């Protein structure tokens, strides 16, 4: 038992992933800045940003499910003015695994999902759209959105 | 005691396997909302039919109420103003009738009654902040025996502005 004690201590000190199946997740965006240009709401009811390229990779996931979600940190804000983030929607391809949706600041919204591994890298294209309205105040609005690739 | 090691290893592995793995990436949304304005009228022409001044001292425009739709973007609590001005008096050859003989009665939030002028833009409506507003105004012509006979015309210019 005295010989085993250092071994047991070593095992407990190891980072858990080192002992678990080697799961590797990677997600990246290009560009990381999504810009909507202004337009007349009557002629341009939807402001469309240039497509965002999302690159992702999943290794060591076996046959387990994975999902990619997006969550806004809040509404679009310009000083005291705000545009509800639910006015931002997206169209994503290819489908599957990608799906269209509407941004939320409270609940992560699924943008893609699947099972198993994605190896080598795979790419999705996401076009964000902002519903244009005469009610918006003038301003330069901004907000951060967080993409999360997860597997159990 | 020989069972101790496998049992402990199992605990460690189960714990490691139950923790979800996640990878994140941020993006920034930017949206520029610039100034814009759009104005539309339900009719671009007004006609006042001839009538006996004693029985019809005020003649309503044949088109009835003119619906005005004003859309504008401005800064928070910025002022949006709609005005109208006549480019000249009512004119029929050498004969004229002052534009001020045309008045209007308005309906709709922010809209006001008024009298046409050939010298000064007259307010039709005022609002605060961005948005789309709709109202109506009905034009009336003051009918007098003193007018020379003829077909009189003038042009009205509507101006929608935001500050």
GROMACS .gro file of C-alpha atoms in nm:
model
  315
    1UNK     CA    1   0.000   0.000   0.000
    2UNK     CA    2   0.287   0.236   0.070
    3UNK     CA    3   0.407   0.184  -0.286
    4UNK     CA    4   0.063   0.250  -0.421
    5UNK     CA    5   0.007   0.573  -0.235
    6UNK     CA    6   0.230   0.792  -0.458
    7UNK     CA    7   0.068   0.641  -0.765
    8UNK     CA    8  -0.280   0.718  -0.639
    9UNK     CA    9  -0.181   1.071  -0.554
   10UNK     CA   10  -0.037   1.112  -0.901
   11UNK     CA   11  -0.357   0.991  -1.061
   12UNK     CA   12  -0.568   1.238  -0.866
   13UNK     CA   13  -0.339   1.526  -0.953
   14UNK     CA   14  -0.361   1.460  -1.324
   15UNK     CA   15  -0.595   1.692  -1.517
   16UNK     CA   16  -0.910   1.496  -1.582
   17UNK     CA   17  -0.896   1.524  -1.965
   18UNK     CA   18  -0.568   1.345  -1.958
   19UNK     CA   19  -0.749   1.043  -1.830
   20UNK     CA   20  -1.065   1.089  -2.031
   21UNK     CA   21  -1.107   1.021  -2.396
   22UNK     CA   22  -0.910   1.282  -2.584
   23UNK     CA   23  -1.185   1.517  -2.696
   24UNK     CA   24  -1.074   1.809  -2.906
   25UNK     CA   25  -1.303   2.095  -3.010
   26UNK     CA   26  -1.210   2.396  -3.217
   27UNK     CA   27  -1.415   2.681  -3.358
   28UNK     CA   28  -1.305   3.000  -3.530
   29UNK     CA   29  -1.472   3.286  -3.714
   30UNK     CA   30  -1.374   3.496  -4.010
   31UNK     CA   31  -1.431   3.782  -4.005
   32UNK     CA   32  -1.492   3.834  -3.635
   33UNK     CA   33  -1.666   4.164  -3.702
   34UNK     CA   34  -2.013   4.158  -3.856
   35UNK     CA   35  -2.120   4.491  -4.004
   36UNK     CA   36  -2.467   4.602  -4.113
   37UNK     CA   37  -2.474   4.903  -4.341
   38UNK     CA   38  -2.756   5.154  -4.309
   39UNK     CA   39  -3.039   5.162  -4.558
   40UNK     CA   40  -3.387   5.298  -4.623
   41UNK     CA   41  -3.631   5.063  -4.443
   42UNK     CA   42  -3.880   5.091  -4.730
   43UNK     CA   43  -3.634   4.975  -4.993
   44UNK     CA   44  -3.410   4.759  -4.771
   45UNK     CA   45  -3.630   4.594  -4.508
   46UNK     CA   46  -3.351   4.354  -4.413
   47UNK     CA   47  -2.995   4.476  -4.367
   48UNK     CA   48  -2.767   4.188  -4.459
   49UNK     CA   49  -2.408   4.164  -4.340
   50UNK     CA   50  -2.140   3.994  -4.550
   51UNK     CA   51  -2.132   3.618  -4.477
   52UNK     CA   52  -1.936   3.497  -4.180
   53UNK     CA   53  -1.723   3.187  -4.226
   54UNK     CA   54  -1.726   2.953  -3.927
   55UNK     CA   55  -1.462   2.679  -3.914
   56UNK     CA   56  -1.503   2.398  -3.665
   57UNK     CA   57  -1.348   2.064  -3.579
   58UNK     CA   58  -1.446   1.784  -3.341
   59UNK     CA   59  -1.219   1.495  -3.257
   60UNK     CA   60  -1.246   1.214  -3.007
   61UNK     CA   61  -1.620   1.253  -2.971
   62UNK     CA   62  -1.710   0.894  -3.060
   63UNK     CA   63  -2.076   0.874  -3.145
   64UNK     CA   64  -2.177   1.144  -2.901
   65UNK     CA   65  -2.380   1.448  -3.003
   66UNK     CA   66  -2.230   1.794  -3.039
   67UNK     CA   67  -2.387   2.134  -3.077
   68UNK     CA   68  -2.290   2.484  -3.174
   69UNK     CA   69  -2.483   2.768  -3.017
   70UNK     CA   70  -2.476   3.146  -3.033
   71UNK     CA   71  -2.570   3.388  -2.756
   72UNK     CA   72  -2.575   3.769  -2.765
   73UNK     CA   73  -2.435   3.955  -2.467
   74UNK     CA   74  -2.725   4.200  -2.491
   75UNK     CA   75  -2.922   4.419  -2.728
   76UNK     CA   76  -2.754   4.628  -2.996
   77UNK     CA   77  -2.652   4.944  -2.810
   78UNK     CA   78  -2.559   5.297  -2.919
   79UNK     CA   79  -2.536   5.518  -2.612
   80UNK     CA   80  -2.882   5.526  -2.456
   81UNK     CA   81  -3.042   5.382  -2.768
   82UNK     CA   82  -3.093   5.013  -2.821
   83UNK     CA   83  -3.227   4.775  -3.081
   84UNK     CA   84  -3.366   4.451  -2.947
   85UNK     CA   85  -3.130   4.172  -3.043
   86UNK     CA   86  -3.425   3.959  -3.157
   87UNK     CA   87  -3.428   4.179  -3.468
   88UNK     CA   88  -3.111   3.997  -3.575
   89UNK     CA   89  -3.162   3.668  -3.756
   90UNK     CA   90  -2.927   3.444  -3.949
   91UNK     CA   91  -2.931   3.215  -4.247
   92UNK     CA   92  -2.671   2.937  -4.222
   93UNK     CA   93  -2.548   2.677  -4.469
   94UNK     CA   94  -2.500   2.392  -4.526
   95UNK     CA   95  -2.813   2.250  -4.368
   96UNK     CA   96  -2.765   2.015  -4.197
   97UNK     CA   97  -2.578   2.051  -3.973
   98UNK     CA   98  -2.649   2.427  -3.974
   99UNK     CA   99  -2.987   2.584  -3.920
  100UNK     CA  100  -3.138   2.930  -3.941
  101UNK     CA  101  -3.241   3.118  -3.631
  102UNK     CA  102  -3.290   3.436  -3.430
  103UNK     CA  103  -3.046   3.584  -3.183
  104UNK     CA  104  -3.131   3.591  -2.815
  105UNK     CA  105  -2.962   3.761  -2.523
  106UNK     CA  106  -3.100   3.515  -2.270
  107UNK     CA  107  -3.101   3.167  -2.423
  108UNK     CA  108  -2.822   3.025  -2.642
  109UNK     CA  109  -2.966   2.949  -2.982
  110UNK     CA  110  -2.859   2.638  -3.171
  111UNK     CA  111  -2.690   2.718  -3.497
  112UNK     CA  112  -2.560   2.368  -3.579
  113UNK     CA  113  -2.567   2.020  -3.433
  114UNK     CA  114  -2.464   1.669  -3.515
  115UNK     CA  115  -2.318   1.346  -3.392
  116UNK     CA  116  -1.969   1.207  -3.383
  117UNK     CA  117  -1.658   1.370  -3.517
  118UNK     CA  118  -1.597   1.645  -3.768
  119UNK     CA  119  -1.247   1.587  -3.892
  120UNK     CA  120  -1.082   1.749  -4.082
  121UNK     CA  121  -1.211   2.104  -4.038
  122UNK     CA  122  -1.553   2.183  -4.173
  123UNK     CA  123  -1.684   2.523  -4.273
  124UNK     CA  124  -2.025   2.683  -4.242
  125UNK     CA  125  -2.144   3.011  -4.384
  126UNK     CA  126  -2.362   3.239  -4.174
  127UNK     CA  127  -2.535   3.551  -4.301
  128UNK     CA  128  -2.669   3.774  -4.028
  129UNK     CA  129  -2.963   4.002  -4.102
  130UNK     CA  130  -3.103   4.298  -3.915
  131UNK     CA  131  -3.471   4.383  -3.954
  132UNK     CA  132  -3.467   4.745  -4.066
  133UNK     CA  133  -3.709   4.993  -3.911
  134UNK     CA  134  -3.794   5.362  -3.918
  135UNK     CA  135  -3.817   5.353  -3.540
  136UNK     CA  136  -3.443   5.309  -3.486
  137UNK     CA  137  -3.254   5.607  -3.347
  138UNK     CA  138  -2.953   5.731  -3.537
  139UNK     CA  139  -2.632   5.582  -3.409
  140UNK     CA  140  -2.354   5.328  -3.435
  141UNK     CA  141  -2.477   5.020  -3.256
  142UNK     CA  142  -2.262   4.735  -3.132
  143UNK     CA  143  -2.286   4.410  -2.939
  144UNK     CA  144  -2.082   4.094  -2.882
  145UNK     CA  145  -2.208   3.748  -2.968
  146UNK     CA  146  -2.057   3.429  -2.832
  147UNK     CA  147  -2.034   3.108  -3.032
  148UNK     CA  148  -1.997   2.792  -2.825
  149UNK     CA  149  -1.908   2.451  -2.966
  150UNK     CA  150  -1.979   2.183  -2.708
  151UNK     CA  151  -1.987   1.808  -2.674
  152UNK     CA  152  -2.084   1.603  -2.371
  153UNK     CA  153  -0.693  -0.344  -0.006
  154UNK     CA  154  -0.608  -0.467  -0.354
  155UNK     CA  155  -0.944  -0.336  -0.471
  156UNK     CA  156  -0.857   0.016  -0.377
  157UNK     CA  157  -0.667   0.113  -0.691
  158UNK     CA  158  -0.925   0.002  -0.953
  159UNK     CA  159  -1.207   0.161  -0.756
  160UNK     CA  160  -1.029   0.493  -0.729
  161UNK     CA  161  -0.935   0.490  -1.097
  162UNK     CA  162  -1.293   0.427  -1.194
  163UNK     CA  163  -1.408   0.725  -0.992
  164UNK     CA  164  -1.155   0.951  -1.158
  165UNK     CA  165  -1.246   0.841  -1.509
  166UNK     CA  166  -1.617   0.874  -1.454
  167UNK     CA  167  -1.573   1.222  -1.319
  168UNK     CA  168  -1.360   1.322  -1.616
  169UNK     CA  169  -1.602   1.177  -1.868
  170UNK     CA  170  -1.907   1.360  -1.728
  171UNK     CA  171  -1.763   1.710  -1.764
  172UNK     CA  172  -1.886   1.872  -2.087
  173UNK     CA  173  -1.621   2.015  -2.316
  174UNK     CA  174  -1.673   2.346  -2.489
  175UNK     CA  175  -1.484   2.581  -2.710
  176UNK     CA  176  -1.594   2.942  -2.766
  177UNK     CA  177  -1.532   3.221  -3.011
  178UNK     CA  178  -1.653   3.582  -3.006
  179UNK     CA  179  -1.778   3.805  -3.282
  180UNK     CA  180  -1.882   4.168  -3.277
  181UNK     CA  181  -2.201   4.298  -3.438
  182UNK     CA  182  -2.191   4.655  -3.569
  183UNK     CA  183  -2.485   4.839  -3.720
  184UNK     CA  184  -2.484   5.194  -3.853
  185UNK     CA  185  -2.822   5.363  -3.852
  186UNK     CA  186  -2.805   5.681  -4.057
  187UNK     CA  187  -3.056   5.959  -4.112
  188UNK     CA  188  -3.335   5.897  -4.360
  189UNK     CA  189  -3.672   6.048  -4.441
  190UNK     CA  190  -3.959   5.958  -4.667
  191UNK     CA  191  -4.284   6.145  -4.728
  192UNK     CA  192  -4.588   6.036  -4.924
  193UNK     CA  193  -4.924   6.199  -4.995
  194UNK     CA  194  -5.240   6.021  -5.101
  195UNK     CA  195  -5.298   6.281  -5.371
  196UNK     CA  196  -5.061   6.513  -5.555
  197UNK     CA  197  -5.337   6.745  -5.674
  198UNK     CA  198  -5.613   6.945  -5.508
  199UNK     CA  199  -5.916   7.082  -5.687
  200UNK     CA  200  -6.166   7.333  -5.553
  201UNK     CA  201  -6.483   7.335  -5.764
  202UNK     CA  202  -6.659   7.663  -5.842
  203UNK     CA  203  -6.948   7.757  -5.614
  204UNK     CA  204  -7.172   8.044  -5.512
  205UNK     CA  205  -6.994   8.239  -5.235
  206UNK     CA  206  -7.323   8.302  -5.054
  207UNK     CA  207  -7.412   7.936  -5.029
  208UNK     CA  208  -7.054   7.802  -5.012
  209UNK     CA  209  -6.830   8.052  -4.837
  210UNK     CA  210  -6.578   7.777  -4.781
  211UNK     CA  211  -6.514   7.515  -5.045
  212UNK     CA  212  -6.367   7.181  -4.948
  213UNK     CA  213  -6.114   7.023  -5.182
  214UNK     CA  214  -6.276   6.766  -5.408
  215UNK     CA  215  -6.017   6.506  -5.311
  216UNK     CA  216  -6.131   6.511  -4.949
  217UNK     CA  217  -5.877   6.451  -4.673
  218UNK     CA  218  -5.518   6.412  -4.794
  219UNK     CA  219  -5.341   6.134  -4.611
  220UNK     CA  220  -4.983   6.210  -4.519
  221UNK     CA  221  -4.732   5.942  -4.427
  222UNK     CA  222  -4.409   6.074  -4.282
  223UNK     CA  223  -4.115   5.847  -4.197
  224UNK     CA  224  -3.800   5.979  -4.044
  225UNK     CA  225  -3.498   5.875  -3.845
  226UNK     CA  226  -3.343   6.113  -3.601
  227UNK     CA  227  -3.139   6.117  -3.284
  228UNK     CA  228  -3.307   6.016  -2.958
  229UNK     CA  229  -3.580   6.272  -2.886
  230UNK     CA  230  -3.479   6.467  -3.198
  231UNK     CA  231  -3.746   6.686  -3.355
  232UNK     CA  232  -3.915   6.585  -3.680
  233UNK     CA  233  -4.101   6.863  -3.859
  234UNK     CA  234  -4.332   6.865  -4.159
  235UNK     CA  235  -4.403   7.200  -4.324
  236UNK     CA  236  -4.578   7.322  -4.637
  237UNK     CA  237  -4.523   7.638  -4.839
  238UNK     CA  238  -4.687   7.773  -5.152
  239UNK     CA  239  -4.440   7.867  -5.423
  240UNK     CA  240  -4.664   8.157  -5.527
  241UNK     CA  241  -5.011   8.303  -5.482
  242UNK     CA  242  -5.301   8.140  -5.663
  243UNK     CA  243  -5.254   8.274  -6.014
  244UNK     CA  244  -5.468   8.287  -6.326
  245UNK     CA  245  -5.290   8.491  -6.586
  246UNK     CA  246  -5.249   8.833  -6.431
  247UNK     CA  247  -5.508   8.770  -6.165
  248UNK     CA  248  -5.407   8.645  -5.824
  249UNK     CA  249  -5.574   8.521  -5.507
  250UNK     CA  250  -5.361   8.516  -5.191
  251UNK     CA  251  -5.246   8.168  -5.096
  252UNK     CA  252  -5.361   8.250  -4.743
  253UNK     CA  253  -5.719   8.193  -4.863
  254UNK     CA  254  -5.639   7.822  -4.846
  255UNK     CA  255  -5.657   7.665  -4.502
  256UNK     CA  256  -5.652   7.310  -4.371
  257UNK     CA  257  -5.796   7.111  -4.085
  258UNK     CA  258  -5.573   6.829  -3.965
  259UNK     CA  259  -5.623   6.500  -3.785
  260UNK     CA  260  -5.368   6.262  -3.640
  261UNK     CA  261  -5.113   6.278  -3.361
  262UNK     CA  262  -4.875   6.570  -3.405
  263UNK     CA  263  -5.073   6.731  -3.690
  264UNK     CA  264  -5.204   7.087  -3.660
  265UNK     CA  265  -5.449   7.309  -3.847
  266UNK     CA  266  -5.306   7.594  -4.051
  267UNK     CA  267  -5.315   7.853  -4.325
  268UNK     CA  268  -5.112   7.838  -4.643
  269UNK     CA  269  -4.850   8.105  -4.710
  270UNK     CA  270  -4.646   8.194  -5.015
  271UNK     CA  271  -4.374   8.353  -4.807
  272UNK     CA  272  -4.325   8.135  -4.500
  273UNK     CA  273  -4.328   7.758  -4.458
  274UNK     CA  274  -4.615   7.666  -4.230
  275UNK     CA  275  -4.595   7.377  -3.985
  276UNK     CA  276  -4.822   7.084  -4.057
  277UNK     CA  277  -4.689   6.842  -3.797
  278UNK     CA  278  -4.418   6.801  -3.536
  279UNK     CA  279  -4.301   6.485  -3.363
  280UNK     CA  280  -4.025   6.371  -3.135
  281UNK     CA  281  -3.792   6.086  -3.225
  282UNK     CA  282  -3.767   5.838  -3.507
  283UNK     CA  283  -4.073   5.668  -3.647
  284UNK     CA  284  -4.350   5.643  -3.900
  285UNK     CA  285  -4.653   5.871  -3.860
  286UNK     CA  286  -4.975   5.906  -4.052
  287UNK     CA  287  -5.228   6.187  -4.046
  288UNK     CA  288  -5.465   6.370  -4.273
  289UNK     CA  289  -5.548   6.726  -4.361
  290UNK     CA  290  -5.849   6.857  -4.544
  291UNK     CA  291  -5.804   7.175  -4.746
  292UNK     CA  292  -6.059   7.454  -4.772
  293UNK     CA  293  -6.075   7.752  -5.007
  294UNK     CA  294  -6.221   8.082  -4.889
  295UNK     CA  295  -6.480   8.172  -5.153
  296UNK     CA  296  -6.541   8.546  -5.223
  297UNK     CA  297  -6.740   8.750  -5.476
  298UNK     CA  298  -6.433   8.967  -5.535
  299UNK     CA  299  -6.237   8.704  -5.725
  300UNK     CA  300  -6.192   8.753  -6.098
  301UNK     CA  301  -6.310   8.458  -6.300
  302UNK     CA  302  -6.045   8.213  -6.411
  303UNK     CA  303  -5.867   7.889  -6.336
  304UNK     CA  304  -5.617   7.950  -6.061
  305UNK     CA  305  -5.324   7.729  -5.973
  306UNK     CA  306  -5.036   7.717  -5.731
  307UNK     CA  307  -4.778   7.463  -5.620
  308UNK     CA  308  -4.730   7.354  -5.262
  309UNK     CA  309  -4.398   7.218  -5.138
  310UNK     CA  310  -4.394   6.980  -4.841
  311UNK     CA  311  -4.073   6.952  -4.646
  312UNK     CA  312  -4.000   6.677  -4.393
  313UNK     CA  313  -3.696   6.744  -4.179
  314UNK     CA  314  -3.533   6.591  -3.873
  315UNK     CA  315  -3.295   6.756  -3.630
   0.00000   0.00000   0.00000
